[in-house]
mmCIF file with all atom_site columns, C-alpha atoms and ligand atoms in Angstrom:
data_model
loop_
_atom_site.group_PDB
_atom_site.id
_atom_site.type_symbol
_atom_site.label_atom_id
_atom_site.label_alt_id
_atom_site.label_comp_id
_atom_site.label_asym_id
_atom_site.label_entity_id
_atom_site.label_seq_id
_atom_site.pdbx_PDB_ins_code
_atom_site.Cartn_x
_atom_site.Cartn_y
_atom_site.Cartn_z
_atom_site.occupancy
_atom_site.B_iso_or_equiv
_atom_site.pdbx_formal_charge
_atom_site.auth_seq_id
_atom_site.auth_comp_id
_atom_site.auth_asym_id
_atom_site.auth_atom_id
_atom_site.pdbx_PDB_model_num
ATOM   1   C  CA  . MET B 1 1   ? 98.676  98.664  84.068  1.00 80.00 ? 1   MET B CA  1
ATOM   2   C  CA  . LEU B 1 2   ? 100.387 95.895  85.956  1.00 91.00 ? 2   LEU B CA  1
ATOM   3   C  CA  . ASN B 1 3   ? 98.796  92.518  86.024  1.00 93.00 ? 3   ASN B CA  1
ATOM   4   C  CA  . ASP B 1 4   ? 97.676  91.087  89.383  1.00 95.00 ? 4   ASP B CA  1
ATOM   5   C  CA  . GLU B 1 5   ? 100.645 88.748  89.972  1.00 95.00 ? 5   GLU B CA  1
ATOM   6   C  CA  . LEU B 1 6   ? 103.241 91.389  89.231  1.00 96.00 ? 6   LEU B CA  1
ATOM   7   C  CA  . LEU B 1 7   ? 101.374 94.005  91.251  1.00 97.00 ? 7   LEU B CA  1
ATOM   8   C  CA  . ALA B 1 8   ? 101.179 91.718  94.211  1.00 97.00 ? 8   ALA B CA  1
ATOM   9   C  CA  . LYS B 1 9   ? 104.985 90.828  94.014  1.00 97.00 ? 9   LYS B CA  1
ATOM   10  C  CA  . LEU B 1 10  ? 106.004 94.427  93.533  1.00 98.00 ? 10  LEU B CA  1
ATOM   11  C  CA  . ASN B 1 11  ? 103.791 95.471  96.469  1.00 98.00 ? 11  ASN B CA  1
ATOM   12  C  CA  . ASP B 1 12  ? 105.282 92.810  98.514  1.00 98.00 ? 12  ASP B CA  1
ATOM   13  C  CA  . GLN B 1 13  ? 108.806 94.047  97.748  1.00 98.00 ? 13  GLN B CA  1
ATOM   14  C  CA  . MET B 1 14  ? 107.945 97.506  98.460  1.00 98.00 ? 14  MET B CA  1
ATOM   15  C  CA  . ASN B 1 15  ? 106.846 96.541  101.967 1.00 98.00 ? 15  ASN B CA  1
ATOM   16  C  CA  . TYR B 1 16  ? 109.959 94.373  102.261 1.00 98.00 ? 16  TYR B CA  1
ATOM   17  C  CA  . GLU B 1 17  ? 112.025 97.394  101.596 1.00 98.00 ? 17  GLU B CA  1
ATOM   18  C  CA  . PHE B 1 18  ? 110.187 99.238  104.446 1.00 98.00 ? 18  PHE B CA  1
ATOM   19  C  CA  . TYR B 1 19  ? 110.653 96.236  106.579 1.00 98.00 ? 19  TYR B CA  1
ATOM   20  C  CA  . SER B 1 20  ? 114.416 96.321  105.706 1.00 98.00 ? 20  SER B CA  1
ATOM   21  C  CA  . SER B 1 21  ? 114.548 99.842  106.963 1.00 98.00 ? 21  SER B CA  1
ATOM   22  C  CA  . GLN B 1 22  ? 113.288 98.512  110.378 1.00 98.00 ? 22  GLN B CA  1
ATOM   23  C  CA  . VAL B 1 23  ? 115.753 95.783  110.253 1.00 98.00 ? 23  VAL B CA  1
ATOM   24  C  CA  . TYR B 1 24  ? 118.623 98.335  109.919 1.00 98.00 ? 24  TYR B CA  1
ATOM   25  C  CA  . LEU B 1 25  ? 117.220 100.563 112.574 1.00 98.00 ? 25  LEU B CA  1
ATOM   26  C  CA  . SER B 1 26  ? 117.068 97.629  114.932 1.00 98.00 ? 26  SER B CA  1
ATOM   27  C  CA  . LEU B 1 27  ? 120.788 96.939  114.283 1.00 98.00 ? 27  LEU B CA  1
ATOM   28  C  CA  . ALA B 1 28  ? 121.629 100.602 114.668 1.00 98.00 ? 28  ALA B CA  1
ATOM   29  C  CA  . SER B 1 29  ? 119.881 100.591 117.995 1.00 98.00 ? 29  SER B CA  1
ATOM   30  C  CA  . TYR B 1 30  ? 122.003 97.567  119.229 1.00 98.00 ? 30  TYR B CA  1
ATOM   31  C  CA  . CYS B 1 31  ? 125.231 99.282  118.054 1.00 98.00 ? 31  CYS B CA  1
ATOM   32  C  CA  . ALA B 1 32  ? 124.293 102.646 119.836 1.00 98.00 ? 32  ALA B CA  1
ATOM   33  C  CA  . SER B 1 33  ? 123.363 100.734 123.005 1.00 98.00 ? 33  SER B CA  1
ATOM   34  C  CA  . GLU B 1 34  ? 126.877 99.251  123.048 1.00 97.00 ? 34  GLU B CA  1
ATOM   35  C  CA  . SER B 1 35  ? 128.387 102.804 122.362 1.00 97.00 ? 35  SER B CA  1
ATOM   36  C  CA  . TRP B 1 36  ? 129.470 101.853 118.830 1.00 98.00 ? 36  TRP B CA  1
ATOM   37  C  CA  . ASP B 1 37  ? 128.251 105.213 117.493 1.00 98.00 ? 37  ASP B CA  1
ATOM   38  C  CA  . GLY B 1 38  ? 130.011 104.857 114.022 1.00 98.00 ? 38  GLY B CA  1
ATOM   39  C  CA  . PHE B 1 39  ? 128.359 101.413 113.327 1.00 98.00 ? 39  PHE B CA  1
ATOM   40  C  CA  . ALA B 1 40  ? 125.102 102.851 114.571 1.00 98.00 ? 40  ALA B CA  1
ATOM   41  C  CA  . ASN B 1 41  ? 125.390 105.712 112.085 1.00 98.00 ? 41  ASN B CA  1
ATOM   42  C  CA  . PHE B 1 42  ? 126.146 103.368 109.240 1.00 98.00 ? 42  PHE B CA  1
ATOM   43  C  CA  . PHE B 1 43  ? 123.053 101.282 109.932 1.00 98.00 ? 43  PHE B CA  1
ATOM   44  C  CA  . THR B 1 44  ? 120.897 104.420 110.394 1.00 98.00 ? 44  THR B CA  1
ATOM   45  C  CA  . VAL B 1 45  ? 121.847 105.598 107.001 1.00 98.00 ? 45  VAL B CA  1
ATOM   46  C  CA  . GLN B 1 46  ? 121.223 102.164 105.597 1.00 98.00 ? 46  GLN B CA  1
ATOM   47  C  CA  . ALA B 1 47  ? 117.792 102.447 107.133 1.00 98.00 ? 47  ALA B CA  1
ATOM   48  C  CA  . GLU B 1 48  ? 117.219 105.608 105.205 1.00 98.00 ? 48  GLU B CA  1
ATOM   49  C  CA  . GLU B 1 49  ? 118.312 104.022 101.962 1.00 98.00 ? 49  GLU B CA  1
ATOM   50  C  CA  . GLU B 1 50  ? 115.842 101.186 102.507 1.00 98.00 ? 50  GLU B CA  1
ATOM   51  C  CA  . LYS B 1 51  ? 113.078 103.562 103.019 1.00 98.00 ? 51  LYS B CA  1
ATOM   52  C  CA  . PHE B 1 52  ? 114.121 105.363 99.809  1.00 98.00 ? 52  PHE B CA  1
ATOM   53  C  CA  . HIS B 1 53  ? 114.151 102.021 97.918  1.00 98.00 ? 53  HIS B CA  1
ATOM   54  C  CA  . GLY B 1 54  ? 110.547 101.357 99.332  1.00 98.00 ? 54  GLY B CA  1
ATOM   55  C  CA  . MET B 1 55  ? 109.473 104.766 98.029  1.00 98.00 ? 55  MET B CA  1
ATOM   56  C  CA  . LYS B 1 56  ? 110.848 104.205 94.635  1.00 98.00 ? 56  LYS B CA  1
ATOM   57  C  CA  . MET B 1 57  ? 108.581 101.157 94.452  1.00 98.00 ? 57  MET B CA  1
ATOM   58  C  CA  . PHE B 1 58  ? 105.639 102.985 95.971  1.00 98.00 ? 58  PHE B CA  1
ATOM   59  C  CA  . HIS B 1 59  ? 105.944 105.716 93.169  1.00 98.00 ? 59  HIS B CA  1
ATOM   60  C  CA  . PHE B 1 60  ? 106.454 103.144 90.427  1.00 98.00 ? 60  PHE B CA  1
ATOM   61  C  CA  . ILE B 1 61  ? 103.320 101.194 91.347  1.00 98.00 ? 61  ILE B CA  1
ATOM   62  C  CA  . ASN B 1 62  ? 101.330 104.321 91.479  1.00 97.00 ? 62  ASN B CA  1
ATOM   63  C  CA  . ASP B 1 63  ? 102.777 105.839 88.250  1.00 97.00 ? 63  ASP B CA  1
ATOM   64  C  CA  . MET B 1 64  ? 101.855 102.573 86.522  1.00 96.00 ? 64  MET B CA  1
ATOM   65  C  CA  . GLY B 1 65  ? 98.185  103.208 87.261  1.00 96.00 ? 65  GLY B CA  1
ATOM   66  C  CA  . SER B 1 66  ? 97.910  100.816 90.185  1.00 96.00 ? 66  SER B CA  1
ATOM   67  C  CA  . ARG B 1 67  ? 97.770  101.513 93.971  1.00 96.00 ? 67  ARG B CA  1
ATOM   68  C  CA  . ALA B 1 68  ? 100.599 100.706 96.364  1.00 97.00 ? 68  ALA B CA  1
ATOM   69  C  CA  . LEU B 1 69  ? 99.193  99.007  99.461  1.00 97.00 ? 69  LEU B CA  1
ATOM   70  C  CA  . VAL B 1 70  ? 101.359 99.676  102.536 1.00 97.00 ? 70  VAL B CA  1
ATOM   71  C  CA  . THR B 1 71  ? 101.172 96.780  104.963 1.00 97.00 ? 71  THR B CA  1
ATOM   72  C  CA  . GLY B 1 72  ? 103.213 95.751  108.033 1.00 94.00 ? 72  GLY B CA  1
ATOM   73  C  CA  . MET B 1 73  ? 105.534 92.755  107.927 1.00 92.00 ? 73  MET B CA  1
ATOM   74  C  CA  . LYS B 1 74  ? 107.157 90.836  110.709 1.00 94.00 ? 74  LYS B CA  1
ATOM   75  C  CA  . ASP B 1 75  ? 108.989 92.434  113.695 1.00 96.00 ? 75  ASP B CA  1
ATOM   76  C  CA  . PRO B 1 76  ? 112.753 92.847  113.035 1.00 97.00 ? 76  PRO B CA  1
ATOM   77  C  CA  . GLU B 1 77  ? 115.154 90.807  115.038 1.00 96.00 ? 77  GLU B CA  1
ATOM   78  C  CA  . THR B 1 78  ? 116.354 92.530  118.269 1.00 97.00 ? 78  THR B CA  1
ATOM   79  C  CA  . ASP B 1 79  ? 118.790 89.971  119.823 1.00 96.00 ? 79  ASP B CA  1
ATOM   80  C  CA  . PHE B 1 80  ? 122.361 90.557  118.741 1.00 97.00 ? 80  PHE B CA  1
ATOM   81  C  CA  . ARG B 1 81  ? 125.548 89.738  120.585 1.00 97.00 ? 81  ARG B CA  1
ATOM   82  C  CA  . SER B 1 82  ? 128.315 91.322  118.684 1.00 97.00 ? 82  SER B CA  1
ATOM   83  C  CA  . ILE B 1 83  ? 129.138 93.774  115.771 1.00 97.00 ? 83  ILE B CA  1
ATOM   84  C  CA  . LEU B 1 84  ? 130.229 90.865  113.779 1.00 97.00 ? 84  LEU B CA  1
ATOM   85  C  CA  . GLU B 1 85  ? 126.840 89.353  114.181 1.00 98.00 ? 85  GLU B CA  1
ATOM   86  C  CA  . THR B 1 86  ? 124.999 92.536  113.158 1.00 98.00 ? 86  THR B CA  1
ATOM   87  C  CA  . PHE B 1 87  ? 126.995 92.514  109.798 1.00 98.00 ? 87  PHE B CA  1
ATOM   88  C  CA  . GLU B 1 88  ? 126.442 88.739  109.389 1.00 98.00 ? 88  GLU B CA  1
ATOM   89  C  CA  . THR B 1 89  ? 122.698 89.542  109.802 1.00 98.00 ? 89  THR B CA  1
ATOM   90  C  CA  . ALA B 1 90  ? 122.837 92.496  107.318 1.00 98.00 ? 90  ALA B CA  1
ATOM   91  C  CA  . TYR B 1 91  ? 124.652 90.463  104.645 1.00 98.00 ? 91  TYR B CA  1
ATOM   92  C  CA  . ALA B 1 92  ? 122.220 87.582  104.864 1.00 98.00 ? 92  ALA B CA  1
ATOM   93  C  CA  . HIS B 1 93  ? 119.452 90.104  104.645 1.00 98.00 ? 93  HIS B CA  1
ATOM   94  C  CA  . GLU B 1 94  ? 120.812 91.732  101.446 1.00 98.00 ? 94  GLU B CA  1
ATOM   95  C  CA  . LYS B 1 95  ? 121.374 88.229  99.892  1.00 98.00 ? 95  LYS B CA  1
ATOM   96  C  CA  . GLU B 1 96  ? 117.688 87.668  100.553 1.00 98.00 ? 96  GLU B CA  1
ATOM   97  C  CA  . VAL B 1 97  ? 116.794 91.093  98.955  1.00 98.00 ? 97  VAL B CA  1
ATOM   98  C  CA  . THR B 1 98  ? 118.743 90.111  95.887  1.00 98.00 ? 98  THR B CA  1
ATOM   99  C  CA  . ARG B 1 99  ? 116.886 86.709  95.716  1.00 98.00 ? 99  ARG B CA  1
ATOM   100 C  CA  . ARG B 1 100 ? 113.596 88.511  95.792  1.00 98.00 ? 100 ARG B CA  1
ATOM   101 C  CA  . ILE B 1 101 ? 114.548 91.107  93.141  1.00 98.00 ? 101 ILE B CA  1
ATOM   102 C  CA  . TYR B 1 102 ? 115.668 88.343  90.852  1.00 98.00 ? 102 TYR B CA  1
ATOM   103 C  CA  . GLU B 1 103 ? 112.412 86.450  91.349  1.00 98.00 ? 103 GLU B CA  1
ATOM   104 C  CA  . LEU B 1 104 ? 110.525 89.693  90.527  1.00 98.00 ? 104 LEU B CA  1
ATOM   105 C  CA  . SER B 1 105 ? 112.684 90.255  87.404  1.00 98.00 ? 105 SER B CA  1
ATOM   106 C  CA  . ASP B 1 106 ? 111.992 86.777  86.279  1.00 97.00 ? 106 ASP B CA  1
ATOM   107 C  CA  . ILE B 1 107 ? 108.237 87.406  86.503  1.00 97.00 ? 107 ILE B CA  1
ATOM   108 C  CA  . ALA B 1 108 ? 108.549 90.598  84.699  1.00 97.00 ? 108 ALA B CA  1
ATOM   109 C  CA  . LEU B 1 109 ? 110.565 89.010  82.057  1.00 97.00 ? 109 LEU B CA  1
ATOM   110 C  CA  . GLY B 1 110 ? 108.101 86.176  81.518  1.00 96.00 ? 110 GLY B CA  1
ATOM   111 C  CA  . GLN B 1 111 ? 105.375 88.800  81.093  1.00 95.00 ? 111 GLN B CA  1
ATOM   112 C  CA  . ARG B 1 112 ? 107.516 90.888  78.760  1.00 96.00 ? 112 ARG B CA  1
ATOM   113 C  CA  . GLU B 1 113 ? 106.805 93.780  81.037  1.00 96.00 ? 113 GLU B CA  1
ATOM   114 C  CA  . HIS B 1 114 ? 109.627 95.945  79.909  1.00 96.00 ? 114 HIS B CA  1
ATOM   115 C  CA  . ALA B 1 115 ? 108.846 98.976  81.939  1.00 96.00 ? 115 ALA B CA  1
ATOM   116 C  CA  . THR B 1 116 ? 109.046 96.966  85.046  1.00 97.00 ? 116 THR B CA  1
ATOM   117 C  CA  . LEU B 1 117 ? 112.159 95.211  83.933  1.00 97.00 ? 117 LEU B CA  1
ATOM   118 C  CA  . GLN B 1 118 ? 113.899 98.450  83.328  1.00 97.00 ? 118 GLN B CA  1
ATOM   119 C  CA  . PHE B 1 119 ? 112.676 99.827  86.746  1.00 98.00 ? 119 PHE B CA  1
ATOM   120 C  CA  . LEU B 1 120 ? 114.031 96.638  88.405  1.00 98.00 ? 120 LEU B CA  1
ATOM   121 C  CA  . ASN B 1 121 ? 117.516 96.964  86.751  1.00 98.00 ? 121 ASN B CA  1
ATOM   122 C  CA  . TRP B 1 122 ? 118.306 99.870  89.065  1.00 98.00 ? 122 TRP B CA  1
ATOM   123 C  CA  . PHE B 1 123 ? 117.637 97.411  92.027  1.00 98.00 ? 123 PHE B CA  1
ATOM   124 C  CA  . ILE B 1 124 ? 119.754 94.759  90.432  1.00 98.00 ? 124 ILE B CA  1
ATOM   125 C  CA  . SER B 1 125 ? 122.773 97.163  90.322  1.00 97.00 ? 125 SER B CA  1
ATOM   126 C  CA  . GLU B 1 126 ? 122.029 98.396  93.740  1.00 97.00 ? 126 GLU B CA  1
ATOM   127 C  CA  . GLN B 1 127 ? 122.160 94.824  95.091  1.00 97.00 ? 127 GLN B CA  1
ATOM   128 C  CA  . VAL B 1 128 ? 125.581 94.268  93.647  1.00 98.00 ? 128 VAL B CA  1
ATOM   129 C  CA  . GLU B 1 129 ? 126.831 97.272  95.472  1.00 96.00 ? 129 GLU B CA  1
ATOM   130 C  CA  . GLU B 1 130 ? 125.056 96.478  98.774  1.00 97.00 ? 130 GLU B CA  1
ATOM   131 C  CA  . GLU B 1 131 ? 126.231 92.909  98.897  1.00 98.00 ? 131 GLU B CA  1
ATOM   132 C  CA  . ALA B 1 132 ? 129.812 94.112  98.037  1.00 98.00 ? 132 ALA B CA  1
ATOM   133 C  CA  . THR B 1 133 ? 129.665 96.665  100.633 1.00 97.00 ? 133 THR B CA  1
ATOM   134 C  CA  . PHE B 1 134 ? 128.415 94.242  103.514 1.00 98.00 ? 134 PHE B CA  1
ATOM   135 C  CA  . ASP B 1 135 ? 130.805 91.530  102.446 1.00 97.00 ? 135 ASP B CA  1
ATOM   136 C  CA  . ASN B 1 136 ? 133.746 93.866  102.607 1.00 98.00 ? 136 ASN B CA  1
ATOM   137 C  CA  . ILE B 1 137 ? 132.919 95.154  106.114 1.00 98.00 ? 137 ILE B CA  1
ATOM   138 C  CA  . LEU B 1 138 ? 132.072 91.544  107.320 1.00 98.00 ? 138 LEU B CA  1
ATOM   139 C  CA  . GLN B 1 139 ? 135.584 90.294  106.006 1.00 97.00 ? 139 GLN B CA  1
ATOM   140 C  CA  . ARG B 1 140 ? 137.353 93.215  107.849 1.00 97.00 ? 140 ARG B CA  1
ATOM   141 C  CA  . LEU B 1 141 ? 135.418 92.473  110.922 1.00 98.00 ? 141 LEU B CA  1
ATOM   142 C  CA  . LYS B 1 142 ? 136.506 88.794  110.867 1.00 97.00 ? 142 LYS B CA  1
ATOM   143 C  CA  . ARG B 1 143 ? 140.182 89.771  110.452 1.00 97.00 ? 143 ARG B CA  1
ATOM   144 C  CA  . ILE B 1 144 ? 139.839 92.344  113.280 1.00 96.00 ? 144 ILE B CA  1
ATOM   145 C  CA  . GLY B 1 145 ? 138.547 89.628  115.589 1.00 93.00 ? 145 GLY B CA  1
ATOM   146 C  CA  . ASN B 1 146 ? 138.953 90.699  119.269 1.00 88.00 ? 146 ASN B CA  1
ATOM   147 C  CA  . ASP B 1 147 ? 141.361 93.573  118.531 1.00 93.00 ? 147 ASP B CA  1
ATOM   148 C  CA  . SER B 1 148 ? 139.269 96.466  119.976 1.00 92.00 ? 148 SER B CA  1
ATOM   149 C  CA  . GLN B 1 149 ? 141.662 99.176  118.961 1.00 95.00 ? 149 GLN B CA  1
ATOM   150 C  CA  . THR B 1 150 ? 141.290 98.359  115.364 1.00 96.00 ? 150 THR B CA  1
ATOM   151 C  CA  . LEU B 1 151 ? 137.612 97.996  115.756 1.00 97.00 ? 151 LEU B CA  1
ATOM   152 C  CA  . PHE B 1 152 ? 137.527 101.618 117.074 1.00 97.00 ? 152 PHE B CA  1
ATOM   153 C  CA  . ILE B 1 153 ? 139.159 102.681 113.813 1.00 97.00 ? 153 ILE B CA  1
ATOM   154 C  CA  . LEU B 1 154 ? 136.541 100.964 111.790 1.00 98.00 ? 154 LEU B CA  1
ATOM   155 C  CA  . ASP B 1 155 ? 133.863 102.523 113.799 1.00 98.00 ? 155 ASP B CA  1
ATOM   156 C  CA  . ALA B 1 156 ? 135.312 105.903 113.258 1.00 98.00 ? 156 ALA B CA  1
ATOM   157 C  CA  . GLU B 1 157 ? 135.220 105.138 109.493 1.00 98.00 ? 157 GLU B CA  1
ATOM   158 C  CA  . MET B 1 158 ? 131.616 104.120 109.715 1.00 98.00 ? 158 MET B CA  1
ATOM   159 C  CA  . ALA B 1 159 ? 130.717 107.321 111.405 1.00 98.00 ? 159 ALA B CA  1
ATOM   160 C  CA  . LYS B 1 160 ? 131.513 109.226 108.167 1.00 97.00 ? 160 LYS B CA  1
ATOM   161 C  CA  . ARG B 1 161 ? 128.816 107.522 106.076 1.00 97.00 ? 161 ARG B CA  1
ATOM   162 C  CA  . THR B 1 162 ? 126.050 109.924 104.889 1.00 97.00 ? 162 THR B CA  1
ATOM   163 C  CA  . PHE B 1 163 ? 122.761 109.424 103.124 1.00 95.00 ? 163 PHE B CA  1
ATOM   164 C  CA  . ALA B 1 164 ? 123.170 110.349 99.410  1.00 88.00 ? 164 ALA B CA  1
ATOM   165 C  CA  . PRO B 1 165 ? 120.300 109.033 97.317  1.00 81.00 ? 165 PRO B CA  1
ATOM   166 C  CA  . GLU B 1 166 ? 121.330 110.865 94.268  1.00 64.00 ? 166 GLU B CA  1
ATOM   167 C  CA  . ALA B 1 167 ? 124.675 108.963 94.259  1.00 55.00 ? 167 ALA B CA  1
ATOM   168 C  CA  . GLY B 1 168 ? 122.671 105.793 93.903  1.00 47.00 ? 168 GLY B CA  1
ATOM   169 C  CA  . ALA B 1 169 ? 121.624 105.010 97.408  1.00 44.00 ? 169 ALA B CA  1
HETATM 170 FE FE1 . FEO L 2 .   ? 116.793 97.670  99.404  1.00 55.35 ? 1   FEO L FE1 1
HETATM 171 FE FE2 . FEO L 2 .   ? 119.396 96.815  100.884 1.00 55.35 ? 1   FEO L FE2 1
HETATM 172 O  O1  . FEO L 2 .   ? 118.048 96.472  99.679  1.00 55.35 ? 1   FEO L O1  1
#
């Protein structure tokens, strides 16, 4: 059984993962509205991944004999001006997720809650991958600048992304 502090933090992170899914859907919608269908696909897949992350926490909390409480969070941002800005937003968001996962791990460590620590290790590895992915695309976008032809090539690459939870989504 999880203690109250850890349960509350895990529950909050579960809801933050569901909120993250909305953040990425909002980014996808902006891209789609600007006819960048590849970037829209990339963010739509990311939204699915975030829902998957939230569900991992949902099942863990319930498996530990507690009850996951699904609540709403704030509205996602909707005001974007460029593809570059969408990836700046995404990268900053992932850094915040990493900070939150570390904070959760610190609490679990302090409580010698080894099952939760082991569970959170998956998220720590996932955050390394996610931050690297967003940073990589962000750096490429900065190099591309206003070269729309190269941006079209990157958009086509982003169109190929698919949701693959078994591969470590
Ligand atoms: Fe679930 Fe992108 O962190």
